[in-house]
Coordinates of C-alpha atoms and ligand atoms in Angstrom, one line a residue:
X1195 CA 0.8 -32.2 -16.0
X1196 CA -1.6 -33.5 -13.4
X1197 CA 1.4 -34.1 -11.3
X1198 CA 1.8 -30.8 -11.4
X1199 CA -1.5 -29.8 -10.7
X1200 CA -2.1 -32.3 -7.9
X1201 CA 1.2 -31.2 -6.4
X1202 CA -0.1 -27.6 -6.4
X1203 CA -3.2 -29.0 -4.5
X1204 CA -1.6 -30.8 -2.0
X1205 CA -0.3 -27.5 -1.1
X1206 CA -3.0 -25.9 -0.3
X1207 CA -4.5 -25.7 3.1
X1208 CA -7.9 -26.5 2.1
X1209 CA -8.7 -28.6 -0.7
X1210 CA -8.0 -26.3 -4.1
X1211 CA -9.7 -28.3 -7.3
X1212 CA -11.3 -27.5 -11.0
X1213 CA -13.4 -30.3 -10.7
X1214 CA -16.4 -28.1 -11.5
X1215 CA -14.1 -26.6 -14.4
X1216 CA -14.9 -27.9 -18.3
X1217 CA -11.4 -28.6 -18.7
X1218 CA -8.1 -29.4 -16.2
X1219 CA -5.5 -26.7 -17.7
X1220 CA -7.8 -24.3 -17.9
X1221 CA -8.9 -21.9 -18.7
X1222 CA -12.2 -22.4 -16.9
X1223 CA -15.8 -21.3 -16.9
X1224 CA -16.1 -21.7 -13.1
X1225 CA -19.6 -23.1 -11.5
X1226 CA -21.3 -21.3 -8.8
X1227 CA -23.0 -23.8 -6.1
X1228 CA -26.1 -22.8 -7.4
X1229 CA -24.8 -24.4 -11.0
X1230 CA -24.5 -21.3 -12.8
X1231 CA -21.4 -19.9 -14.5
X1232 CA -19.4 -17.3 -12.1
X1233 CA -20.0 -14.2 -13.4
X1234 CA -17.0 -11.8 -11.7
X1235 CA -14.5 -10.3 -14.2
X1236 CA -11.8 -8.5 -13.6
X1237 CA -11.9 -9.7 -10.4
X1238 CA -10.4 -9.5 -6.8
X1239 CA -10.5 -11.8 -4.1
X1240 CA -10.5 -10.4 -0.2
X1241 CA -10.0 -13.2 2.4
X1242 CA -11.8 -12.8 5.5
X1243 CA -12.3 -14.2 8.3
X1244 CA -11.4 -17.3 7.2
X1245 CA -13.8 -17.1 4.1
X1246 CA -12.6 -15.9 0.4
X1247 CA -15.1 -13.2 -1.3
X1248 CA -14.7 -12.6 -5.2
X1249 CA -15.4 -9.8 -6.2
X1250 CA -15.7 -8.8 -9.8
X1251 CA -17.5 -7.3 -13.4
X1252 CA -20.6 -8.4 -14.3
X1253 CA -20.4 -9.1 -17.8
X1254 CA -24.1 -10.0 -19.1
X1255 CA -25.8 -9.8 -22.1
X1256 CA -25.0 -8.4 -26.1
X1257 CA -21.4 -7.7 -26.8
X1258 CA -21.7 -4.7 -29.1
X1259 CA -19.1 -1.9 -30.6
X1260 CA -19.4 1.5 -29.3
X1261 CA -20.8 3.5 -32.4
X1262 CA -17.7 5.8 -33.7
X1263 CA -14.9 3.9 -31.8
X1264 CA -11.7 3.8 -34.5
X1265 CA -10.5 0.8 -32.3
X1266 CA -12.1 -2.7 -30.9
X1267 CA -13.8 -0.8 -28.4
X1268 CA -16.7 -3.9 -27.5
X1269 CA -18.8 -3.8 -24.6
X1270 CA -21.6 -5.0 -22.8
X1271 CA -23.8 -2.8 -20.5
X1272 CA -22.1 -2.4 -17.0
X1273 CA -23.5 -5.2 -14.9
X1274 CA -22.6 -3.7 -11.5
X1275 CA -20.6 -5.7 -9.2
X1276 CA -20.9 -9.6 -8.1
X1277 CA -19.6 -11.4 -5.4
X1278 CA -18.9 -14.9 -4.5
X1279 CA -17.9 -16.5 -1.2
X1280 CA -16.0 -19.5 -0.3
X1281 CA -14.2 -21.5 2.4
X1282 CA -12.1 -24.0 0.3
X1283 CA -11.4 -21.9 -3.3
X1284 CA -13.8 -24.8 -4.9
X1285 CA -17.0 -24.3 -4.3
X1286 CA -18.2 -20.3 -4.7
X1287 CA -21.6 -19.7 -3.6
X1288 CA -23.4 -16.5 -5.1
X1289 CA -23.7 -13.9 -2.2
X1290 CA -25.5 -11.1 -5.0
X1291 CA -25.0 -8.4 -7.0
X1292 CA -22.9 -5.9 -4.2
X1293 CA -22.9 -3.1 -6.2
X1294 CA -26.0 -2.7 -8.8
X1295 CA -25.6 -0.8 -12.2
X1296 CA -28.1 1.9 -12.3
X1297 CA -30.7 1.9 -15.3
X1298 CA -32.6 5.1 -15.2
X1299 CA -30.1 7.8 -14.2
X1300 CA -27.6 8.2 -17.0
X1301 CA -25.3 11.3 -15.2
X1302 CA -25.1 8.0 -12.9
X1303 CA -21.1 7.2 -12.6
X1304 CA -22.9 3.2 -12.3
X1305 CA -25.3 4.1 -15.2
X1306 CA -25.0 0.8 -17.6
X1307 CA -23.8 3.1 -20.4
X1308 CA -20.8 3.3 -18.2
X1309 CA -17.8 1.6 -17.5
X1310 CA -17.3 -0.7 -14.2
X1311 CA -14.0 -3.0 -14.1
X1312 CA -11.5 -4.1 -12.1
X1313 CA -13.1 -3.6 -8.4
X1314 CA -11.2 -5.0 -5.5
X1315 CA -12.7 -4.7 -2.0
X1316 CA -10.2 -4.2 1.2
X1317 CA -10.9 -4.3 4.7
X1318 CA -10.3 -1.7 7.0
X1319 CA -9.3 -2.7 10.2
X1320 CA -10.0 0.5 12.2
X1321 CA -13.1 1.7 10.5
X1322 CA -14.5 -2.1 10.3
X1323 CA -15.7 -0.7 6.9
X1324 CA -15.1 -2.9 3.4
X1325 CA -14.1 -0.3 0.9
X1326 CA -14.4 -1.6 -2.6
X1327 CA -12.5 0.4 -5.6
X1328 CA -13.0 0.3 -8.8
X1329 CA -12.4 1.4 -12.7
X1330 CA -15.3 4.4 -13.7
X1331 CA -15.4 5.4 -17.3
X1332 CA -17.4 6.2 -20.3
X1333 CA -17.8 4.1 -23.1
X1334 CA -15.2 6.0 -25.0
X1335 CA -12.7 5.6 -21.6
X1336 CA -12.5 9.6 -21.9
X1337 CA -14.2 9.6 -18.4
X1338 CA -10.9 7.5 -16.9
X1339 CA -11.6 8.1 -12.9
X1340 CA -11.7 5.8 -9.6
X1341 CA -14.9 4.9 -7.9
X1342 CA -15.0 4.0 -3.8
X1343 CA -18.1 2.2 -2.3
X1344 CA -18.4 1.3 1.8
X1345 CA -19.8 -1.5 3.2
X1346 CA -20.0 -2.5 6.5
X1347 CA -20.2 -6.2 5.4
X1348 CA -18.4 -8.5 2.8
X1349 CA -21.4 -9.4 1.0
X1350 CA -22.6 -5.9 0.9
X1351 CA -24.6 -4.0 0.0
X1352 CA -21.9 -1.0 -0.9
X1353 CA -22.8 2.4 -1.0
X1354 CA -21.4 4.3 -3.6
X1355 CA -19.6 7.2 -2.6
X1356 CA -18.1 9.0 -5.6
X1357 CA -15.6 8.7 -7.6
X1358 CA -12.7 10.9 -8.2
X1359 CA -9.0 11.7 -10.7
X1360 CA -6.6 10.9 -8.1
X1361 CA -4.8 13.9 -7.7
X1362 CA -6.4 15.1 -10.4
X1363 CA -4.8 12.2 -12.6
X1364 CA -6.4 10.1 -15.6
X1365 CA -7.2 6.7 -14.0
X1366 CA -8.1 3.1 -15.7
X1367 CA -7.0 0.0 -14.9
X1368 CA -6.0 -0.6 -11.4
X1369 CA -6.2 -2.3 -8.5
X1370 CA -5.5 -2.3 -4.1
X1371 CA -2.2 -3.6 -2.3
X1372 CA -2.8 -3.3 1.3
X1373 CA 0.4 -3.3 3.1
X1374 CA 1.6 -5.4 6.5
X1375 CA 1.6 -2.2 8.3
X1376 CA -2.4 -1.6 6.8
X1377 CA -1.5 1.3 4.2
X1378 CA -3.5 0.9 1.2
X1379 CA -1.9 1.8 -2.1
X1380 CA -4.0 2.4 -5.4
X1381 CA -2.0 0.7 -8.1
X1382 CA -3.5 2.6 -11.6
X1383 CA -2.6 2.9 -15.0
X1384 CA -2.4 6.6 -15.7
X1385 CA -1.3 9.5 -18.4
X1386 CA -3.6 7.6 -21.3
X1387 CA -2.1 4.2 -20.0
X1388 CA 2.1 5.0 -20.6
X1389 CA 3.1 5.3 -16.8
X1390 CA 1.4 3.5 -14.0
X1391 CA 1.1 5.4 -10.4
X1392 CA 1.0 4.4 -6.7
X1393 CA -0.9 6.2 -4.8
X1394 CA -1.1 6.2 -0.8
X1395 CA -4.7 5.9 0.2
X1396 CA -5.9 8.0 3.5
X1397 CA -6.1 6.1 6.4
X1398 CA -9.9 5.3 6.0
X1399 CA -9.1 4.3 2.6
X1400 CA -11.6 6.3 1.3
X1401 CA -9.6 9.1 -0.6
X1402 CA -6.4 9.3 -1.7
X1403 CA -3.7 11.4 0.0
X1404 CA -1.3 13.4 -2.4
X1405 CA 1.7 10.8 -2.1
X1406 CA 1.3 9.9 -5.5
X1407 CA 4.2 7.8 -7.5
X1408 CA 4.9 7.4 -10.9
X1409 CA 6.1 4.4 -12.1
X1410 CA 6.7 2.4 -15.3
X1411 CA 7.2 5.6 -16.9
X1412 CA 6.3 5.3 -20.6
X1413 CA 5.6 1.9 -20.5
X1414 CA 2.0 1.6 -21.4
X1415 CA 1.2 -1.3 -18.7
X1416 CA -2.0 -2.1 -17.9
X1417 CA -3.6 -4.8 -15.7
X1418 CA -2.0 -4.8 -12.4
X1419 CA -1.4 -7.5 -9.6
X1420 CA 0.9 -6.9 -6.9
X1421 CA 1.9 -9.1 -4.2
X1422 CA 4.6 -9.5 -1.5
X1423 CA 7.4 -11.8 -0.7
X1424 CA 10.3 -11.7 1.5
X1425 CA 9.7 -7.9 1.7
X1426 CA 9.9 -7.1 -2.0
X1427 CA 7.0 -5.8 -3.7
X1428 CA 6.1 -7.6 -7.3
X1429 CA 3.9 -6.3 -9.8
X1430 CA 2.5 -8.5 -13.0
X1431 CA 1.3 -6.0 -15.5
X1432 CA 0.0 -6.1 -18.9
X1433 CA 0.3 -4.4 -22.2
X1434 CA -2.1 -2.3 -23.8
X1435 CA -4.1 -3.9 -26.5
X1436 CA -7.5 -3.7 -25.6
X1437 CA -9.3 -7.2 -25.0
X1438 CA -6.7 -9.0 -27.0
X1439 CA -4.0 -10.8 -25.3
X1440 CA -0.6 -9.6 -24.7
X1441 CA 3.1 -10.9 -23.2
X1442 CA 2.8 -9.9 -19.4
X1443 CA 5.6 -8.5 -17.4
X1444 CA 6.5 -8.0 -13.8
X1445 CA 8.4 -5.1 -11.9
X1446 CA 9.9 -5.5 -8.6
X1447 CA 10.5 -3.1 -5.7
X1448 CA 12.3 -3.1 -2.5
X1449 CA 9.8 -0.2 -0.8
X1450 CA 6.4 0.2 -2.2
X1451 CA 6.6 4.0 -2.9
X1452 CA 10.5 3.7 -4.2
X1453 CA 12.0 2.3 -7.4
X1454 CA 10.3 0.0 -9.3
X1455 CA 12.7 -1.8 -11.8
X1456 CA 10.9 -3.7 -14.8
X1457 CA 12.2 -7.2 -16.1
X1458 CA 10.5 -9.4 -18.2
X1459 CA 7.9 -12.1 -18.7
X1460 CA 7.1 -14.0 -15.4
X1461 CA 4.8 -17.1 -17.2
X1462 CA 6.6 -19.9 -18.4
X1463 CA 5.8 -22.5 -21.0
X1464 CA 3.2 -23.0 -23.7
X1465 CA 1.7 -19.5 -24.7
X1466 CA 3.6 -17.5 -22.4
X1467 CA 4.4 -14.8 -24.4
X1468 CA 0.4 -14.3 -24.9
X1469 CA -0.3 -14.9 -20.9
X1470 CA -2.0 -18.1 -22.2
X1471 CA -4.1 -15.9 -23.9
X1472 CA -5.3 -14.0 -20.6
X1473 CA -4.6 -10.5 -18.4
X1474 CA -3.7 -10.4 -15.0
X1475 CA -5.9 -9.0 -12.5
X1476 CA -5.2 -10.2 -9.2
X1477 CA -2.7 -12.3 -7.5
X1478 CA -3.9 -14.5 -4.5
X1479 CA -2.0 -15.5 -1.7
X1480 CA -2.7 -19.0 -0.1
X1481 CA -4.0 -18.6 3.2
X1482 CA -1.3 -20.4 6.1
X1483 CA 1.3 -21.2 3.2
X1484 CA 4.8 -19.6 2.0
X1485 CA 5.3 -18.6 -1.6
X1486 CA 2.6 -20.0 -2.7
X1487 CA 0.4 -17.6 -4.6
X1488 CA -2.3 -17.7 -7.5
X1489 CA -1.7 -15.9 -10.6
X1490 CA -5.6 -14.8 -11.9
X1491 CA -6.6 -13.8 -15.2
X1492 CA -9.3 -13.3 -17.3
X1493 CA -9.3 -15.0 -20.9
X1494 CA -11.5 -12.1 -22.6
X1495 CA -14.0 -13.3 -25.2
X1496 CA -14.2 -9.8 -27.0
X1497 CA -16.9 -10.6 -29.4
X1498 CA -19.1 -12.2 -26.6
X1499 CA -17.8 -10.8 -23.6
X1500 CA -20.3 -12.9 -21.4
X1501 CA -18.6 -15.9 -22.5
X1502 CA -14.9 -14.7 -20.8
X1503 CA -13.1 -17.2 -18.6
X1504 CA -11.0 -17.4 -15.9
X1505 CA -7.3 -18.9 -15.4
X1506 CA -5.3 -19.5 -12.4
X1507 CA -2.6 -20.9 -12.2
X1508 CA 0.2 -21.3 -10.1
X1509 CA 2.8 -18.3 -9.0
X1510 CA 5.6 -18.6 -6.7
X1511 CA 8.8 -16.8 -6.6
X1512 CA 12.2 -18.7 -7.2
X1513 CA 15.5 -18.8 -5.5
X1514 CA 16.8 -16.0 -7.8
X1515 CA 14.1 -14.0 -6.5
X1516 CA 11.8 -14.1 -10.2
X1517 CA 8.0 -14.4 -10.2
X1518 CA 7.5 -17.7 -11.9
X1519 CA 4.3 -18.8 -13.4
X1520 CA 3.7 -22.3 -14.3
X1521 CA 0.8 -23.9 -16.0
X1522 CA -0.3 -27.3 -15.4
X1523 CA 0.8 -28.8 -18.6
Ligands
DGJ494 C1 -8.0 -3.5 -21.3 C2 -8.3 -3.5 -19.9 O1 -7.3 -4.2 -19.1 C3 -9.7 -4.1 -19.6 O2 -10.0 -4.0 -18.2 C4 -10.7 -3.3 -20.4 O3 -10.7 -2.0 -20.0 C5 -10.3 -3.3 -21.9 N1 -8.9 -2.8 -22.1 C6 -11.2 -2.6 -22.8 O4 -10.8 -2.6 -24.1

């Protein structure tokens, strides 16, 4: 096992370690530099100019259940957005709260009675503008719509522009691929969750254009990750059970905006068929190396959903052309 995990490391280009971590195999409460626990859920990481900025859910204070929910619908208020920066994935130093909740105005799409998950912040070359996108919703998930804030640096702050039903379509759980060429796609589970859609971003990245794709149809995935290897498009996605842990699966496409064909579980070993008790919500490339990528979840605490942790472990894709994720043990 720590073969495996030292391996992993020695791949890296700059040093990659849980030392700060409570436990080796994860998963991990991560430690800021300032010795408090990272606080960035449902997170995204953007690498920039030779820096790595997490971006993610604030999830602070009580975990409660929304009054009249038939289903496990816990929350805590919205928290707004944190972010984190780092050179060497190890040590994340707390750059603020990017995007605040708002606590007076409650028509606020950022109102704490709201919903805020799953942001991921891109950089837009021509612009020079980081766009951050994220999940906006009520606290029934009736509201189901995409939110875009602009910044015009990494560590913010980002204005908040709006938020919008691409194409007039439900939206939840999502996230941003941006392409070699620098087309931005909004990956974003739709239709009450069954069928997943891609949809081509304008140019700014600031709206979405009408090239709009559904995929997964009837599915019910939720979750997304996408990367790219060897010019195939993957995407990890989960299943819909609320907080609770699921098996994960991956699709895989030859062209982004073309057909996606599902397979089946990408995480191997112990307590793969429950992601190792975790949902995807981002996979990282490693800076200057080849298939080498980090699968990143969040292990969801629902009853105390300050306490959620993190895992990462390992992704790469294998000479069959399958996503394979490993843990350390
Ligand atoms: C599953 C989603 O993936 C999470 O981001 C969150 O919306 C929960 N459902 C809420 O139950």
């Amino acid at each position: 096992m720590r073969n495996l995990l030292f391996s992993f490391i020695l791949f890296l280009p700059i040093t990659f370690c849980f030392s700060q971590a409570k436990k080796e195999t994860g998963p991990f409460t991560f430690i800021d530099t300032g010795g408090k626990p990272i606080n960035a859920h449902g997170g995204g990481i953007l690498y920039h100019n030779n820096t790595y900025y997490w971006y993610g859910e604030i999830k602070r204070g009580k975990t409660f259940k929304v009054p009249g929910s038939n289903w496990e619908n816990y929350r805590v208020n919205a928290g707004g957005v944190s972010c984190y920066s780092s050179k060497n994935l190890r040590e994340w130093k707390f750059a603020g709260v990017v995007l605040p909740a708002n606590k007076t105005d409650q028509n606020s799409d950022l109102h704490i009675s709201k919903v805020i998950e799953r942001p991921k912040v891109i950089y837009n070359k021509k612009t020079k503008q980081f766009v951050m996108w994220m999940h906006i919703d009520s606290d029934d998930y009736a509201y189901a719509r995409s939110g875009v804030a602009v910044s015009n640096s990494p560590t913010g702050p980002f204005k908040y522009l709006g938020s919008e039903k691409p194409n007039g379509n439900m939206a939840r759980d999502m996230t941003i691929f941006v392409d070699d060429d620098g087309k931005a796609y909004h990956f974003y589970s739709s239709e009450d969750n069954a069928t997943m859609h891609i949809a081509l971003l304008t140019d700014d990245y600031l709206k979405h254009t009408t090239t709009d794709k559904r995929i997964l149809i009837g599915l019910s995935r939720e979750a997304p990750a996408v990367f790219k290897y060897q010019k195939k498009y993957y995407l990890i996605t989960s299943g819909c059970t609320g907080w609770s842990p699921n098996e994960a699966n991956y699709a895989v496409a030859n062209d982004i905006l073309g057909e996606w064909k599902a397979y089946g579980n990408p995480c191997l070993g112990k307590d793969a068929d429950k992601t190792y008790y975790a949902q995807s919500t981002f996979v990282l490339p490693v800076q200057g190396k080849i298939n080498q990528f980090i699968f990143m979840a969040d292990q969801w605490s629902k009853l105390d959903l300050e306490k959620s942790k993190y895992l990462w472990y390992p992704l790469s894709v294998n000479t069959e052309g399958l996503p394979e994720i490993k843990p350390y043990k």
